[in-house]
PDB file of C-alpha atoms in Angstrom:
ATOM      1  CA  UNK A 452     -87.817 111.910  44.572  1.00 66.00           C
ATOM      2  CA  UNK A 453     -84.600 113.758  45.005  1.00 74.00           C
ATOM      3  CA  UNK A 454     -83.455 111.342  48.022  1.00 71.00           C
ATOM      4  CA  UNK A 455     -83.824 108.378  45.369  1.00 75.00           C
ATOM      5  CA  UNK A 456     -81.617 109.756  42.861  1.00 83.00           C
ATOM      6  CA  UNK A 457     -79.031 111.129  45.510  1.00 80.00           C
ATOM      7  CA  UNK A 458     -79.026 107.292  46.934  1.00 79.00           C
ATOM      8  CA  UNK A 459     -78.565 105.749  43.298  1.00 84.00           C
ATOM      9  CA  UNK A 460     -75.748 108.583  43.157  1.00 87.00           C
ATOM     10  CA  UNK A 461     -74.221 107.596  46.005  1.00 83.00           C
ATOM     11  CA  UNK A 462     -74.265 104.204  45.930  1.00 83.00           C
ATOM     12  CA  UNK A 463     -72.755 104.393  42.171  1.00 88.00           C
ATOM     13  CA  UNK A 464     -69.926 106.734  43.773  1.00 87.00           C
ATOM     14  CA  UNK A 465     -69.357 103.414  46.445  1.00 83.00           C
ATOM     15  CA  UNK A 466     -69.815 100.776  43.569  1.00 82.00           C
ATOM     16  CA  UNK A 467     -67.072 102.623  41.946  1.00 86.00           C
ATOM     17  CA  UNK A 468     -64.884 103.325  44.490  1.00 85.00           C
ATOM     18  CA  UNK A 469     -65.495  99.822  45.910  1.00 80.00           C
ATOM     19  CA  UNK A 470     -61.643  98.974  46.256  1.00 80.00           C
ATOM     20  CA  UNK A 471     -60.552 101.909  48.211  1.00 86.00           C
ATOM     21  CA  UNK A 472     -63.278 101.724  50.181  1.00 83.00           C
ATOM     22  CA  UNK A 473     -62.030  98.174  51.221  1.00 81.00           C
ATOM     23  CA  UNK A 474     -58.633  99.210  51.690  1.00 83.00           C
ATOM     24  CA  UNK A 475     -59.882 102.113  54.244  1.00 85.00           C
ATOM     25  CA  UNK A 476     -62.054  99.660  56.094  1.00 81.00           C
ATOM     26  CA  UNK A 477     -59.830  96.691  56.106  1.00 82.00           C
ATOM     27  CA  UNK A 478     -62.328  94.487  56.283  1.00 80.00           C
ATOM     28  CA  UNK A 479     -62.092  91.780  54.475  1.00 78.00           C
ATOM     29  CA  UNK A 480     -63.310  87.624  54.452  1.00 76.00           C
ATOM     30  CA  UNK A 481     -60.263  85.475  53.722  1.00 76.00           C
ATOM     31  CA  UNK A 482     -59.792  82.330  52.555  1.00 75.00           C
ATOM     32  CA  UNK A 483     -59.561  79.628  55.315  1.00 72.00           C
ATOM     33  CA  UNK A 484     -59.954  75.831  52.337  1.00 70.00           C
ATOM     34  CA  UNK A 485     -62.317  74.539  55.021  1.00 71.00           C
ATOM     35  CA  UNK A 486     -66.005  76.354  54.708  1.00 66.00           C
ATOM     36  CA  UNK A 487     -64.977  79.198  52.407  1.00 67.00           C
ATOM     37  CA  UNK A 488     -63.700  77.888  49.406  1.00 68.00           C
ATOM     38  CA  UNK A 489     -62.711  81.280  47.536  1.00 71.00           C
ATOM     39  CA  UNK A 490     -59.446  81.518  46.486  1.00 77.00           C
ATOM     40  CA  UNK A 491     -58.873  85.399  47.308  1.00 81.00           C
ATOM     41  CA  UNK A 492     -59.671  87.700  50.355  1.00 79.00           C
ATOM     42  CA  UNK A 493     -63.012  89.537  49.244  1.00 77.00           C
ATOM     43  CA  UNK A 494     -64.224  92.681  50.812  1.00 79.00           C
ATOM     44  CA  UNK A 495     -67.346  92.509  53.267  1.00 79.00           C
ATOM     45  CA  UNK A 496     -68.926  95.841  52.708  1.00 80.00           C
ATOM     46  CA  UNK A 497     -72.346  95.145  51.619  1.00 79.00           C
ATOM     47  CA  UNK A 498     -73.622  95.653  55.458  1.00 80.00           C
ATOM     48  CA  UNK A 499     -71.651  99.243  55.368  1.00 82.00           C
ATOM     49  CA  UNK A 500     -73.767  99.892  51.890  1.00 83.00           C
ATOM     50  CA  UNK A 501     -77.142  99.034  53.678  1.00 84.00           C
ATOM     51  CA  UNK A 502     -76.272 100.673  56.590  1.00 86.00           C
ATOM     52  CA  UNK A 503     -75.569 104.120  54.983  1.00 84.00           C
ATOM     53  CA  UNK A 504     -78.337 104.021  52.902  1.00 83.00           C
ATOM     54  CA  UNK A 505     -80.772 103.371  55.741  1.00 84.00           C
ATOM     55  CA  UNK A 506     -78.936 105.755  57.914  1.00 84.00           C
ATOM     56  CA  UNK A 507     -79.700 108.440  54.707  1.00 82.00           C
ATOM     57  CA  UNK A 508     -83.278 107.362  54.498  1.00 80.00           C
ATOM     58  CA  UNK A 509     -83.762 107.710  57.922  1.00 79.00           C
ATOM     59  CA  UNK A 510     -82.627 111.126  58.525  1.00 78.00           C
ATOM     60  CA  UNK A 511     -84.514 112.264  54.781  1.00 78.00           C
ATOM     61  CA  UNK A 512     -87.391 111.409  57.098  1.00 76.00           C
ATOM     62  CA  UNK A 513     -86.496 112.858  60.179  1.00 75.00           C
ATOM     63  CA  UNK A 514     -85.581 115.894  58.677  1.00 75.00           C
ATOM     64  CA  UNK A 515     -87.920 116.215  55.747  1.00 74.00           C
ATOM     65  CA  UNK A 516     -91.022 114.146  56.106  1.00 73.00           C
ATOM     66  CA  UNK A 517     -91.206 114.526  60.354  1.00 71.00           C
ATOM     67  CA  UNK A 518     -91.460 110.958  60.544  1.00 71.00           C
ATOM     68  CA  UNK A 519     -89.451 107.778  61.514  1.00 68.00           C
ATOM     69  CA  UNK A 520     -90.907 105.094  59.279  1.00 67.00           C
ATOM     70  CA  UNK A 521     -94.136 104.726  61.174  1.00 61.00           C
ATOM     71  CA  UNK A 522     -93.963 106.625  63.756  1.00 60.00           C
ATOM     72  CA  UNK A 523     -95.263 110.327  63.935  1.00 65.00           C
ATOM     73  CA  UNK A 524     -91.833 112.665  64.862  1.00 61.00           C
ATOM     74  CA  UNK A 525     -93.033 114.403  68.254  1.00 62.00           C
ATOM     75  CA  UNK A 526     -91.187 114.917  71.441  1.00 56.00           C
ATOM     76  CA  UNK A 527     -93.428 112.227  72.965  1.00 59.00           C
ATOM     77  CA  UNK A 528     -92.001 109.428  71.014  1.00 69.00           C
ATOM     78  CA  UNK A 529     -88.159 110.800  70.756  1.00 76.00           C
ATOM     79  CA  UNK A 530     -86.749 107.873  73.393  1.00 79.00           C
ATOM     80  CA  UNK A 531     -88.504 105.080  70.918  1.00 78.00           C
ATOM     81  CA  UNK A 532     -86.596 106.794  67.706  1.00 79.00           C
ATOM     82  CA  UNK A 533     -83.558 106.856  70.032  1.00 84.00           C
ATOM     83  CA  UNK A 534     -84.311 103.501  71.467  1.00 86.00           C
ATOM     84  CA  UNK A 535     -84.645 101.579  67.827  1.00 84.00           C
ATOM     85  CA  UNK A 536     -81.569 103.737  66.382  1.00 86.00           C
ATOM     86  CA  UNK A 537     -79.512 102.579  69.427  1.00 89.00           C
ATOM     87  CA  UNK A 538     -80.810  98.991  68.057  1.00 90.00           C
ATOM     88  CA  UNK A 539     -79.749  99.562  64.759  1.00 88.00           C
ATOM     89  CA  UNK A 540     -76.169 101.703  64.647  1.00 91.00           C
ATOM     90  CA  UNK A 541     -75.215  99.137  67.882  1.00 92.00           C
ATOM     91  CA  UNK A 542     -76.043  95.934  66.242  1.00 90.00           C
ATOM     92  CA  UNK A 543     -73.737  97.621  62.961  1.00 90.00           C
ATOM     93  CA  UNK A 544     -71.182  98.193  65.174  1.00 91.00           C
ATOM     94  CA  UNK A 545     -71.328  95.193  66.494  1.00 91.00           C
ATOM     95  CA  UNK A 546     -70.894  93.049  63.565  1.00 87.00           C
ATOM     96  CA  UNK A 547     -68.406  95.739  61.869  1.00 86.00           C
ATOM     97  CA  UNK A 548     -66.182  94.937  64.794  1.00 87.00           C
ATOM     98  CA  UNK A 549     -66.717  91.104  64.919  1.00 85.00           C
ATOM     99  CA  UNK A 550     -65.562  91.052  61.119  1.00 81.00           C
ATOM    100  CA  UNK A 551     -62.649  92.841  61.857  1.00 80.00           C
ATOM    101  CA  UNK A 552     -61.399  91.621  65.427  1.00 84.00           C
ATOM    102  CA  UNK A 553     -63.214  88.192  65.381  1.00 83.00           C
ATOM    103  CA  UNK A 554     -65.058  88.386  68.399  1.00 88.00           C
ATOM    104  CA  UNK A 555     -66.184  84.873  70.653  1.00 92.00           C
ATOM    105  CA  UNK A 556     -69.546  83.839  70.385  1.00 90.00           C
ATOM    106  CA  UNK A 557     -70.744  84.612  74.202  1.00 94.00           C
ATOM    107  CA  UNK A 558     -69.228  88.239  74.146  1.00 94.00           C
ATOM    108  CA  UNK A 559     -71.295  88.743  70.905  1.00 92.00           C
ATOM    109  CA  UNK A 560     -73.953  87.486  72.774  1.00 93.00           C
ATOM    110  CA  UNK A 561     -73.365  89.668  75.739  1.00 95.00           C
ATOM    111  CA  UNK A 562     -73.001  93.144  73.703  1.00 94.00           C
ATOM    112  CA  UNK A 563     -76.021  92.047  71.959  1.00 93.00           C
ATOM    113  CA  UNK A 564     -78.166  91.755  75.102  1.00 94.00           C
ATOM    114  CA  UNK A 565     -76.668  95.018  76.736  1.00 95.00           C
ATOM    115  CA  UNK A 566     -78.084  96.639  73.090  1.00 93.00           C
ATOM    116  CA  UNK A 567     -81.485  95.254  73.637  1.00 93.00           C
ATOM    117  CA  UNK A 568     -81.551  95.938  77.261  1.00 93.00           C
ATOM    118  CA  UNK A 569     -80.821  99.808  76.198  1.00 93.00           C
ATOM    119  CA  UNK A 570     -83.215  99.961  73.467  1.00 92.00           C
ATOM    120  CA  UNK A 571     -86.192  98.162  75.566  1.00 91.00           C
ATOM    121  CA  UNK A 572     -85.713 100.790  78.460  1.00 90.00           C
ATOM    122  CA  UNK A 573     -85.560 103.704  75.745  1.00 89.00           C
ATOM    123  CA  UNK A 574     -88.889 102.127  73.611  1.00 86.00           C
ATOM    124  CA  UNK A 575     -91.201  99.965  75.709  1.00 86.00           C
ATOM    125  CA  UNK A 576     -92.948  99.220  72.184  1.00 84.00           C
ATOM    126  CA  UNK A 577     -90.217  96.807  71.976  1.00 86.00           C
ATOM    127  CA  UNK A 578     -90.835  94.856  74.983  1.00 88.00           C
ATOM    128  CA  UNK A 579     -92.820  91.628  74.537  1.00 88.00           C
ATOM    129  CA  UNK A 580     -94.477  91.838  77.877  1.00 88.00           C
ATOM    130  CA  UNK A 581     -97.605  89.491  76.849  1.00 88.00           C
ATOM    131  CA  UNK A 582     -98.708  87.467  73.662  1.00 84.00           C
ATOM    132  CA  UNK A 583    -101.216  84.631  72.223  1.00 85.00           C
ATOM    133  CA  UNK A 584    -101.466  81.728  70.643  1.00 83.00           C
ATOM    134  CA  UNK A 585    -104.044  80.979  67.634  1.00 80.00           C
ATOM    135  CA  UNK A 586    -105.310  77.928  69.053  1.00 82.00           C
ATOM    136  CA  UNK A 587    -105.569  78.948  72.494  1.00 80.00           C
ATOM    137  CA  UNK A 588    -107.954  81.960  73.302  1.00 82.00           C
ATOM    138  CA  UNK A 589    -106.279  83.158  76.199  1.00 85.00           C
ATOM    139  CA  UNK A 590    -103.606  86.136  76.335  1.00 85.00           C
ATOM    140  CA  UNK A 591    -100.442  84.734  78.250  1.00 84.00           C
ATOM    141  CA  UNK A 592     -98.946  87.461  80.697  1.00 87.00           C
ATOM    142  CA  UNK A 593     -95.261  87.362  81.133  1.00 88.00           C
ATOM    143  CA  UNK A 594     -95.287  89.471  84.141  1.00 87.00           C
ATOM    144  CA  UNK A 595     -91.650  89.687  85.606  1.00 89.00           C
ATOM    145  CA  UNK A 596     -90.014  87.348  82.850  1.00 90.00           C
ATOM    146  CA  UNK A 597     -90.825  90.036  80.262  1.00 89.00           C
ATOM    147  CA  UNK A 598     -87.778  91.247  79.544  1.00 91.00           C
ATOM    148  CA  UNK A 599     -85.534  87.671  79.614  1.00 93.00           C
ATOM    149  CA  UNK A 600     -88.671  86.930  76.762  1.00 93.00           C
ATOM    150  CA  UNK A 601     -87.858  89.864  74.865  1.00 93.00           C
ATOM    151  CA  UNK A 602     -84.214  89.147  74.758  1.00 93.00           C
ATOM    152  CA  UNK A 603     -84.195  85.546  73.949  1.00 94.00           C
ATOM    153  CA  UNK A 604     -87.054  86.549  71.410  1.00 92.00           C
ATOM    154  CA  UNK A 605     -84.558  88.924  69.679  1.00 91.00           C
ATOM    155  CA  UNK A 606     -81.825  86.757  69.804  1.00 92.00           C
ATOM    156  CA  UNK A 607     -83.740  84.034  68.393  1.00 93.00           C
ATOM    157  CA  UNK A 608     -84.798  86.560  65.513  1.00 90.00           C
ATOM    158  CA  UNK A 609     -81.365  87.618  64.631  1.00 87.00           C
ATOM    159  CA  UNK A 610     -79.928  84.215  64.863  1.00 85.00           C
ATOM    160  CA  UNK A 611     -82.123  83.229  62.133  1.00 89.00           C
ATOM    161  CA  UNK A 612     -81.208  86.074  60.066  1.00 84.00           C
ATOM    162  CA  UNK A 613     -77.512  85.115  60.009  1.00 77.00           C
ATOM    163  CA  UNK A 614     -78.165  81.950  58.331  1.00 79.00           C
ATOM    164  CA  UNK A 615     -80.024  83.640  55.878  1.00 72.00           C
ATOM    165  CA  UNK A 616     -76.942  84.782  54.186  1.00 60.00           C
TER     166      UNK A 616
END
């Protein structure tokens, strides 16, 4: 319960600071009268308030509650934890940097596969290495082509969550 009132705490302390912050970071979304219509440059930092409250939550639960959402903390399963925070903190990075240096689509593309390349060797969890579908009652082995599957599977998922915004 302390962790939820240090987050509402902290995030009040970034609410309120919110201008400073943006002049630190420099990152900002600017007007361009084609597809953004706003009339001033406004501040992109709600991925930087997600990402430090997850990166808070994360070690609460590391550190307090020896877990890592699901999994049990162990030695055994240290390279997946590593593997999915590689995931996360590179696909931050990532788009941190792409707001600020506007990066071309196929180097996006590129640093994005070299992040899920790292993370599938770390966690094999993550690999989609076979899979079903409901109207056909056979399992469908991807042998070899696992990994290009996995890839173009994650790519596909975080494609669609960009146009969710």
């Amino acid at each position: 319960m302390l962790i939820f009132f240090f987050l509402i705490f902290l995030n009040l302390l970034i609410i309120l600071n919110l201008s400073k912050l943006a002049n630190i970071i420099n990152i900002y979304d600017v007007p361009d009268k084609k597809l953004k219509l706003h009339k001033k440059r406004v501040p992109i930092l709600g991925g930087l308030i997600f990402f430090i409250n997850l990166l808070f939550l994360i070690f609460y639960q590391l550190i307090f509650l020896d877990k890592f959402f699901f999994l049990e903390l162990n030695l055994y399963k240290m390279k997946d934890i590593v593997g999915i925070l590689v995931l996360i903190i590179g696909f931050f990075i990532l788009g941190i940097y792409d707001d600020k240096y506007n990066l071309t689509p196929i180097k996006k593309i590129i640093y994005t596969i070299i992040f899920i390349i790292i993370s599938t060797s770390l966690n094999k969890t993550l690999e989609v290495s076979q899979f079903s579908i409901s109207f056909y009652n056979y399992k469908i082995f991807l042998n070899q082509f696992y990994l290009v599957f996995t890839i173009f599977c994650i790519l596909i998922f975080l494609n669609s969550l960009n146009f969710y915004d």
